[in-house]
């Protein structure tokens, strides 16, 4: 048995969870908040954190949430901007966003692609299982006091929104134009047939709320909607589920973006270790580092960004 495997075994004990679980959890929470960051990063504290999160996963009921906000992960915004810049002039970029909630992520994606919108044909198909969220997303109006717009600088607000007569923030037309919304269950087994294949598929912060087996199946579905050579961008997912599913499917972790995307979602990182959906700190010593911590995975195959450039079209036209 490894040094810290005892903690893992203990976390599986029903008696410990029922008897000691809640008091231990609360005492640990108090201890955790007063522990300096440097100490928390040491192997024994990390192992204890993993033990606590395992308890959280066993104790807490998984439930979906609609929480979202604009520019939620700024490293992801930069990543998407770079994807746009790689598309040749006159080319096409097809993006699917599953679990888009009330639309902030889809409009943020259009904004991330601002350098490319004029020279590339960009299509962003955003969807959510919840029709109420989709109806709200289609309105493209946000209350300036809501969490969706929290954390935006004055410049970002000015760049993203027009101000309505009633004080609402209305997403600017140029960020709305490439986006369409629909109601789709990302867990539907015929996902790829229904939505087609895409150069970039985003699936953020809903797989962690599914039970592991359902999350694994859904991950496979999402990967089936990625064009060969395209990218699956996924966060807010149980790391064991993600690593295993990505490996089984032969996806390739994009190693260049691991740390930035991982650290980019502050809310997920802050949820560790006391929330089942919290994201553990990077552990560079792990042998499965790339599969475990990557958020971007490439589907083996061609380079989708080379398709249908203006020169291809000119050649085709003779
Ligand atoms: C926490 S929000 C995340 C929103 C956005 N992706 C983000 O990162 O800010 C999760 C969203 O996923 C949606 N969702 C949950 N299960 C889904 C499924 N099976 N298919 C599509 N959407 C789903 C929920 O309705 C909710 O709007």
Short mmCIF file of C-alpha atoms and ligand atoms in Angstrom, two decimals:
data_model
loop_
_atom_site.label_atom_id
_atom_site.label_comp_id
_atom_site.label_asym_id
_atom_site.label_seq_id
_atom_site.Cartn_x
_atom_site.Cartn_y
_atom_site.Cartn_z
CA UNK A 1 0.00 0.00 0.00
CA UNK A 2 1.44 3.44 -0.95
CA UNK A 3 2.06 6.14 1.62
CA UNK A 4 -1.29 7.88 1.19
CA UNK A 5 -3.44 4.97 -0.02
CA UNK A 6 -4.69 4.52 3.54
CA UNK A 7 -6.54 7.85 3.22
CA UNK A 8 -8.16 6.63 0.02
CA UNK A 9 -9.26 3.40 1.71
CA UNK A 10 -10.61 5.35 4.68
CA UNK A 11 -12.63 7.66 2.42
CA UNK A 12 -14.45 4.59 1.09
CA UNK A 13 -15.47 3.44 4.56
CA UNK A 14 -19.21 3.86 5.09
CA UNK A 15 -18.74 3.99 8.86
CA UNK A 16 -16.22 6.77 8.64
CA UNK A 17 -18.45 8.76 6.29
CA UNK A 18 -21.54 8.30 8.44
CA UNK A 19 -19.90 8.77 11.85
CA UNK A 20 -16.85 10.92 11.44
CA UNK A 21 -17.51 12.35 7.98
CA UNK A 22 -19.30 15.64 8.77
CA UNK A 23 -17.27 16.71 11.86
CA UNK A 24 -14.01 15.70 10.18
CA UNK A 25 -15.00 17.63 7.08
CA UNK A 26 -15.84 20.79 9.03
CA UNK A 27 -12.72 20.65 11.20
CA UNK A 28 -10.62 20.11 8.08
CA UNK A 29 -12.27 23.07 6.38
CA UNK A 30 -11.25 25.33 9.29
CA UNK A 31 -7.73 23.94 9.28
CA UNK A 32 -7.47 24.29 5.49
CA UNK A 33 -8.40 27.99 5.47
CA UNK A 34 -5.64 28.88 7.94
CA UNK A 35 -2.97 26.71 6.31
CA UNK A 36 -0.47 28.71 4.23
CA UNK A 37 -0.53 28.01 0.46
CA UNK A 38 3.07 26.76 0.55
CA UNK A 39 2.18 24.08 3.09
CA UNK A 40 -0.98 23.08 1.21
CA UNK A 41 1.18 22.38 -1.82
CA UNK A 42 3.26 19.75 0.02
CA UNK A 43 2.61 16.06 -0.78
CA UNK A 44 1.00 15.19 2.59
CA UNK A 45 -1.44 18.12 2.37
CA UNK A 46 -2.24 17.32 -1.27
CA UNK A 47 -2.95 13.74 -0.29
CA UNK A 48 -5.18 14.95 2.54
CA UNK A 49 -6.95 17.29 0.10
CA UNK A 50 -7.58 14.36 -2.26
CA UNK A 51 -8.97 12.37 0.65
CA UNK A 52 -11.32 15.25 1.55
CA UNK A 53 -12.52 15.59 -2.03
CA UNK A 54 -13.17 11.88 -2.19
CA UNK A 55 -15.35 12.30 0.90
CA UNK A 56 -17.09 15.27 -0.75
CA UNK A 57 -17.81 13.14 -3.84
CA UNK A 58 -19.32 10.43 -1.65
CA UNK A 59 -21.25 12.79 0.65
CA UNK A 60 -22.57 15.48 -1.69
CA UNK A 61 -25.45 15.06 -4.09
CA UNK A 62 -24.51 15.92 -7.65
CA UNK A 63 -26.88 18.46 -9.14
CA UNK A 64 -26.79 20.52 -12.29
CA UNK A 65 -26.32 24.25 -12.05
CA UNK A 66 -26.88 27.01 -14.62
CA UNK A 67 -24.16 29.22 -13.25
CA UNK A 68 -22.13 30.89 -15.96
CA UNK A 69 -20.41 34.18 -16.66
CA UNK A 70 -18.72 36.13 -19.42
CA UNK A 71 -14.99 35.50 -20.04
CA UNK A 72 -15.11 32.85 -17.32
CA UNK A 73 -11.74 31.40 -18.17
CA UNK A 74 -9.56 34.06 -19.76
CA UNK A 75 -6.94 31.49 -20.81
CA UNK A 76 -9.73 29.74 -22.72
CA UNK A 77 -10.63 33.04 -24.41
CA UNK A 78 -6.98 33.36 -25.54
CA UNK A 79 -6.93 29.71 -26.66
CA UNK A 80 -10.05 30.18 -28.81
CA UNK A 81 -8.65 33.42 -30.24
CA UNK A 82 -5.55 31.49 -31.31
CA UNK A 83 -7.67 28.77 -32.95
CA UNK A 84 -9.33 31.52 -35.01
CA UNK A 85 -5.99 33.00 -36.03
CA UNK A 86 -4.83 29.61 -37.36
CA UNK A 87 -7.66 29.46 -39.90
CA UNK A 88 -6.54 30.62 -43.32
CA UNK A 89 -8.16 33.66 -44.98
CA UNK A 90 -11.59 32.81 -46.35
CA UNK A 91 -11.65 29.52 -44.42
CA UNK A 92 -14.40 28.19 -42.19
CA UNK A 93 -14.51 27.54 -38.46
CA UNK A 94 -17.35 25.55 -37.02
CA UNK A 95 -17.79 25.55 -33.24
CA UNK A 96 -20.29 23.67 -31.09
CA UNK A 97 -20.87 24.64 -27.46
CA UNK A 98 -22.79 22.14 -25.34
CA UNK A 99 -24.24 23.10 -21.96
CA UNK A 100 -24.13 26.81 -22.85
CA UNK A 101 -26.60 27.88 -20.13
CA UNK A 102 -27.85 31.46 -20.66
CA UNK A 103 -25.36 32.25 -23.42
CA UNK A 104 -22.44 34.08 -21.80
CA UNK A 105 -20.00 31.40 -22.96
CA UNK A 106 -21.22 31.54 -26.58
CA UNK A 107 -20.97 35.34 -26.79
CA UNK A 108 -17.58 35.20 -25.06
CA UNK A 109 -16.47 32.74 -27.75
CA UNK A 110 -17.53 35.14 -30.52
CA UNK A 111 -15.66 37.93 -28.69
CA UNK A 112 -12.58 35.68 -28.36
CA UNK A 113 -12.59 35.36 -32.15
CA UNK A 114 -12.78 39.11 -32.76
CA UNK A 115 -9.49 39.15 -34.73
CA UNK A 116 -10.81 36.53 -37.14
CA UNK A 117 -14.49 37.40 -37.60
CA UNK A 118 -13.85 39.59 -40.63
CA UNK A 119 -11.70 37.10 -42.60
CA UNK A 120 -13.08 33.69 -41.59
CA UNK A 121 -16.60 32.28 -41.86
CA UNK A 122 -17.41 31.45 -38.24
CA UNK A 123 -20.40 29.46 -37.04
CA UNK A 124 -21.04 28.96 -33.31
CA UNK A 125 -23.82 26.47 -32.54
CA UNK A 126 -24.60 26.77 -28.85
CA UNK A 127 -27.02 24.48 -27.08
CA UNK A 128 -28.28 23.47 -23.67
CA UNK A 129 -30.57 20.75 -22.38
CA UNK A 130 -32.68 23.35 -20.55
CA UNK A 131 -35.16 25.20 -22.77
CA UNK A 132 -35.50 28.04 -20.22
CA UNK A 133 -31.76 28.72 -20.42
CA UNK A 134 -31.86 28.63 -24.21
CA UNK A 135 -34.78 31.10 -24.30
CA UNK A 136 -32.82 33.45 -22.01
CA UNK A 137 -29.69 33.06 -24.16
CA UNK A 138 -31.62 34.03 -27.31
CA UNK A 139 -32.59 37.35 -25.69
CA UNK A 140 -28.89 38.25 -25.29
CA UNK A 141 -29.81 40.66 -22.48
CA UNK A 142 -28.12 40.63 -19.09
CA UNK A 143 -28.88 42.35 -15.83
CA UNK A 144 -25.86 44.51 -14.85
CA UNK A 145 -26.18 43.32 -11.24
CA UNK A 146 -26.17 39.58 -12.06
CA UNK A 147 -23.23 37.24 -11.58
CA UNK A 148 -23.01 36.62 -15.35
CA UNK A 149 -21.27 39.96 -15.80
CA UNK A 150 -19.35 40.01 -12.53
CA UNK A 151 -15.60 40.47 -12.85
CA UNK A 152 -15.71 42.26 -16.21
CA UNK A 153 -13.67 45.43 -16.45
CA UNK A 154 -15.35 48.65 -17.62
CA UNK A 155 -13.53 48.25 -20.96
CA UNK A 156 -14.77 44.69 -21.38
CA UNK A 157 -18.35 45.72 -20.58
CA UNK A 158 -18.10 48.49 -23.15
CA UNK A 159 -16.67 46.07 -25.73
CA UNK A 160 -19.28 43.37 -25.12
CA UNK A 161 -22.54 45.28 -24.59
CA UNK A 162 -24.75 48.13 -25.64
CA UNK A 163 -26.79 49.71 -22.89
CA UNK A 164 -30.57 49.26 -23.20
CA UNK A 165 -33.05 52.03 -22.26
CA UNK A 166 -33.97 50.01 -19.16
CA UNK A 167 -30.32 49.68 -18.10
CA UNK A 168 -29.98 46.08 -19.37
CA UNK A 169 -26.72 45.02 -20.98
CA UNK A 170 -27.47 43.94 -24.54
CA UNK A 171 -24.82 41.86 -26.30
CA UNK A 172 -23.47 43.77 -29.28
CA UNK A 173 -24.72 42.61 -32.65
CA UNK A 174 -21.26 41.55 -33.86
CA UNK A 175 -20.95 38.97 -31.03
CA UNK A 176 -24.53 37.75 -31.56
CA UNK A 177 -24.27 37.36 -35.34
CA UNK A 178 -22.22 34.11 -35.52
CA UNK A 179 -24.19 32.41 -32.71
CA UNK A 180 -27.33 30.26 -32.89
CA UNK A 181 -28.98 28.58 -29.90
CA UNK A 182 -30.93 25.33 -29.65
CA UNK A 183 -32.09 22.79 -27.10
CA UNK A 184 -29.89 19.68 -27.25
CA UNK A 185 -29.05 16.97 -24.76
CA UNK A 186 -25.31 16.36 -25.05
CA UNK A 187 -25.90 12.88 -23.64
CA UNK A 188 -28.12 11.86 -26.57
CA UNK A 189 -26.38 8.95 -28.31
CA UNK A 190 -27.08 10.38 -31.79
CA UNK A 191 -25.38 13.68 -30.95
CA UNK A 192 -22.97 13.73 -33.90
CA UNK A 193 -25.73 12.86 -36.40
CA UNK A 194 -27.92 15.63 -34.99
CA UNK A 195 -25.32 18.37 -34.76
CA UNK A 196 -22.71 17.42 -37.37
CA UNK A 197 -18.94 17.55 -36.91
CA UNK A 198 -17.12 20.63 -35.65
CA UNK A 199 -13.59 22.00 -35.62
CA UNK A 200 -13.94 22.96 -31.98
CA UNK A 201 -16.33 21.49 -29.42
CA UNK A 202 -16.73 23.14 -26.01
CA UNK A 203 -18.23 21.25 -23.07
CA UNK A 204 -17.61 23.13 -19.88
CA UNK A 205 -18.84 22.56 -16.34
CA UNK A 206 -21.64 20.09 -16.69
CA UNK A 207 -19.98 16.68 -16.88
CA UNK A 208 -18.89 16.99 -13.23
CA UNK A 209 -22.55 17.05 -12.20
CA UNK A 210 -23.22 13.68 -13.86
CA UNK A 211 -22.48 10.33 -12.23
CA UNK A 212 -19.11 9.00 -13.49
CA UNK A 213 -20.52 6.38 -15.88
CA UNK A 214 -22.96 8.88 -17.44
CA UNK A 215 -20.14 11.44 -17.70
CA UNK A 216 -17.94 8.87 -19.47
CA UNK A 217 -20.66 8.10 -22.00
CA UNK A 218 -21.32 11.78 -22.57
CA UNK A 219 -17.59 12.48 -23.05
CA UNK A 220 -17.56 9.86 -25.82
CA UNK A 221 -20.56 11.55 -27.42
CA UNK A 222 -18.90 14.94 -27.31
CA UNK A 223 -15.74 13.54 -28.88
CA UNK A 224 -17.85 12.01 -31.67
CA UNK A 225 -18.95 15.54 -32.65
CA UNK A 226 -15.33 16.66 -33.21
CA UNK A 227 -14.01 16.61 -36.78
CA UNK A 228 -10.73 14.69 -37.27
CA UNK A 229 -7.98 17.19 -36.54
CA UNK A 230 -10.40 19.26 -34.45
CA UNK A 231 -10.29 20.01 -30.74
CA UNK A 232 -12.45 19.09 -27.77
CA UNK A 233 -12.22 21.71 -25.04
CA UNK A 234 -13.60 20.33 -21.82
CA UNK A 235 -13.47 21.45 -18.20
CA UNK A 236 -15.51 20.90 -15.07
CA UNK A 237 -15.28 17.14 -15.38
CA UNK A 238 -14.06 14.47 -12.98
CA UNK A 239 -10.35 14.10 -13.81
CA UNK A 240 -10.35 10.28 -13.62
CA UNK A 241 -13.33 10.14 -15.99
CA UNK A 242 -11.72 12.56 -18.43
CA UNK A 243 -8.27 10.92 -18.42
CA UNK A 244 -9.66 7.44 -19.00
CA UNK A 245 -12.18 8.41 -21.65
CA UNK A 246 -9.68 10.57 -23.57
CA UNK A 247 -7.08 7.79 -23.55
CA UNK A 248 -9.61 5.13 -24.58
CA UNK A 249 -10.71 7.30 -27.50
CA UNK A 250 -7.14 7.92 -28.68
CA UNK A 251 -7.43 11.70 -28.22
CA UNK A 252 -4.20 13.67 -27.99
CA UNK A 253 -3.80 16.09 -25.07
CA UNK A 254 -2.75 19.57 -26.24
CA UNK A 255 0.27 19.87 -23.98
CA UNK A 256 0.97 23.52 -24.81
CA UNK A 257 -2.14 24.78 -23.05
CA UNK A 258 -2.42 22.54 -19.97
CA UNK A 259 -1.33 24.84 -17.15
CA UNK A 260 -2.96 28.04 -18.42
CA UNK A 261 -6.38 26.46 -19.05
CA UNK A 262 -6.23 24.53 -15.78
CA UNK A 263 -5.47 27.59 -13.67
CA UNK A 264 -7.76 29.82 -15.76
CA UNK A 265 -11.02 28.86 -14.07
CA UNK A 266 -10.60 30.34 -10.64
CA UNK A 267 -14.01 29.23 -9.33
CA UNK A 268 -13.28 25.55 -10.05
CA UNK A 269 -9.85 25.75 -8.45
CA UNK A 270 -11.32 27.44 -5.36
CA UNK A 271 -13.83 24.58 -5.00
CA UNK A 272 -11.06 22.07 -4.21
CA UNK A 273 -11.05 20.05 -1.98
CA UNK A 274 -14.39 20.69 -0.29
CA UNK A 275 -16.71 20.55 -3.32
CA UNK A 276 -17.18 17.45 -5.46
CA UNK A 277 -16.76 19.65 -8.55
CA UNK A 278 -13.57 21.38 -7.31
CA UNK A 279 -10.43 21.14 -9.45
CA UNK A 280 -7.27 19.81 -7.81
CA UNK A 281 -3.96 21.66 -8.24
CA UNK A 282 -1.64 20.46 -10.99
CA UNK A 283 0.71 17.70 -9.95
CA UNK A 284 3.59 17.65 -12.40
CA UNK A 285 5.01 14.46 -10.91
CA UNK A 286 2.07 12.36 -12.05
CA UNK A 287 2.78 9.98 -14.88
CA UNK A 288 -0.67 10.66 -16.35
CA UNK A 289 -0.12 14.45 -16.12
CA UNK A 290 -1.13 15.29 -19.71
CA UNK A 291 -4.32 13.20 -19.86
CA UNK A 292 -5.37 14.15 -16.34
CA UNK A 293 -4.87 17.89 -16.53
CA UNK A 294 -5.33 18.80 -20.21
CA UNK A 295 -8.52 20.66 -21.09
CA UNK A 296 -7.90 20.63 -24.85
CA UNK A 297 -7.74 17.31 -26.72
CA UNK A 298 -7.06 16.90 -30.41
CA UNK A 299 -8.84 14.22 -32.40
CA UNK A 300 -6.30 12.50 -34.63
CA UNK A 301 -6.78 13.14 -38.33
CA UNK A 302 -6.40 16.00 -40.80
CA UNK A 303 -6.07 19.70 -40.23
CA UNK A 304 -9.63 21.05 -40.40
CA UNK A 305 -8.48 24.63 -40.76
CA UNK A 306 -7.08 24.01 -44.21
CA UNK A 307 -10.49 23.26 -45.69
CA UNK A 308 -12.30 25.58 -48.03
CA UNK A 309 -9.83 28.43 -48.10
CA UNK A 310 -10.39 31.10 -50.77
CA UNK A 311 -7.60 29.55 -52.86
CA UNK A 312 -9.28 26.09 -52.56
CA UNK A 313 -12.51 27.63 -53.75
CA UNK A 314 -10.77 29.45 -56.63
CA UNK A 315 -9.09 26.16 -57.64
CA UNK A 316 -12.43 24.32 -57.44
CA UNK A 317 -14.04 27.01 -59.61
CA UNK A 318 -11.29 26.42 -62.20
C1 LIG B 1 -22.78 25.23 -14.83
S1 LIG B 1 -23.57 25.55 -16.36
C2 LIG B 1 -22.14 25.86 -17.34
C3 LIG B 1 -22.39 26.86 -18.43
C4 LIG B 1 -21.20 27.12 -19.35
N1 LIG B 1 -20.81 25.93 -20.07
C5 LIG B 1 -20.02 27.66 -18.59
O1 LIG B 1 -18.97 27.00 -18.54
O2 LIG B 1 -20.12 28.76 -18.05
C6 LIG B 1 -24.04 23.90 -16.89
C7 LIG B 1 -25.08 23.90 -17.99
O3 LIG B 1 -25.09 22.60 -18.58
C8 LIG B 1 -26.42 22.28 -18.90
N2 LIG B 1 -26.53 20.83 -19.05
C9 LIG B 1 -26.59 19.89 -18.07
N3 LIG B 1 -26.70 18.66 -18.59
C10 LIG B 1 -26.70 18.82 -19.93
C11 LIG B 1 -26.79 17.91 -21.02
N4 LIG B 1 -26.90 16.60 -20.82
N5 LIG B 1 -26.76 18.42 -22.26
C12 LIG B 1 -26.65 19.75 -22.47
N6 LIG B 1 -26.58 20.64 -21.48
C13 LIG B 1 -26.58 20.19 -20.23
C14 LIG B 1 -27.23 22.85 -17.76
O4 LIG B 1 -28.59 23.03 -18.13
C15 LIG B 1 -26.49 24.18 -17.50
O5 LIG B 1 -27.06 25.22 -18.21
#
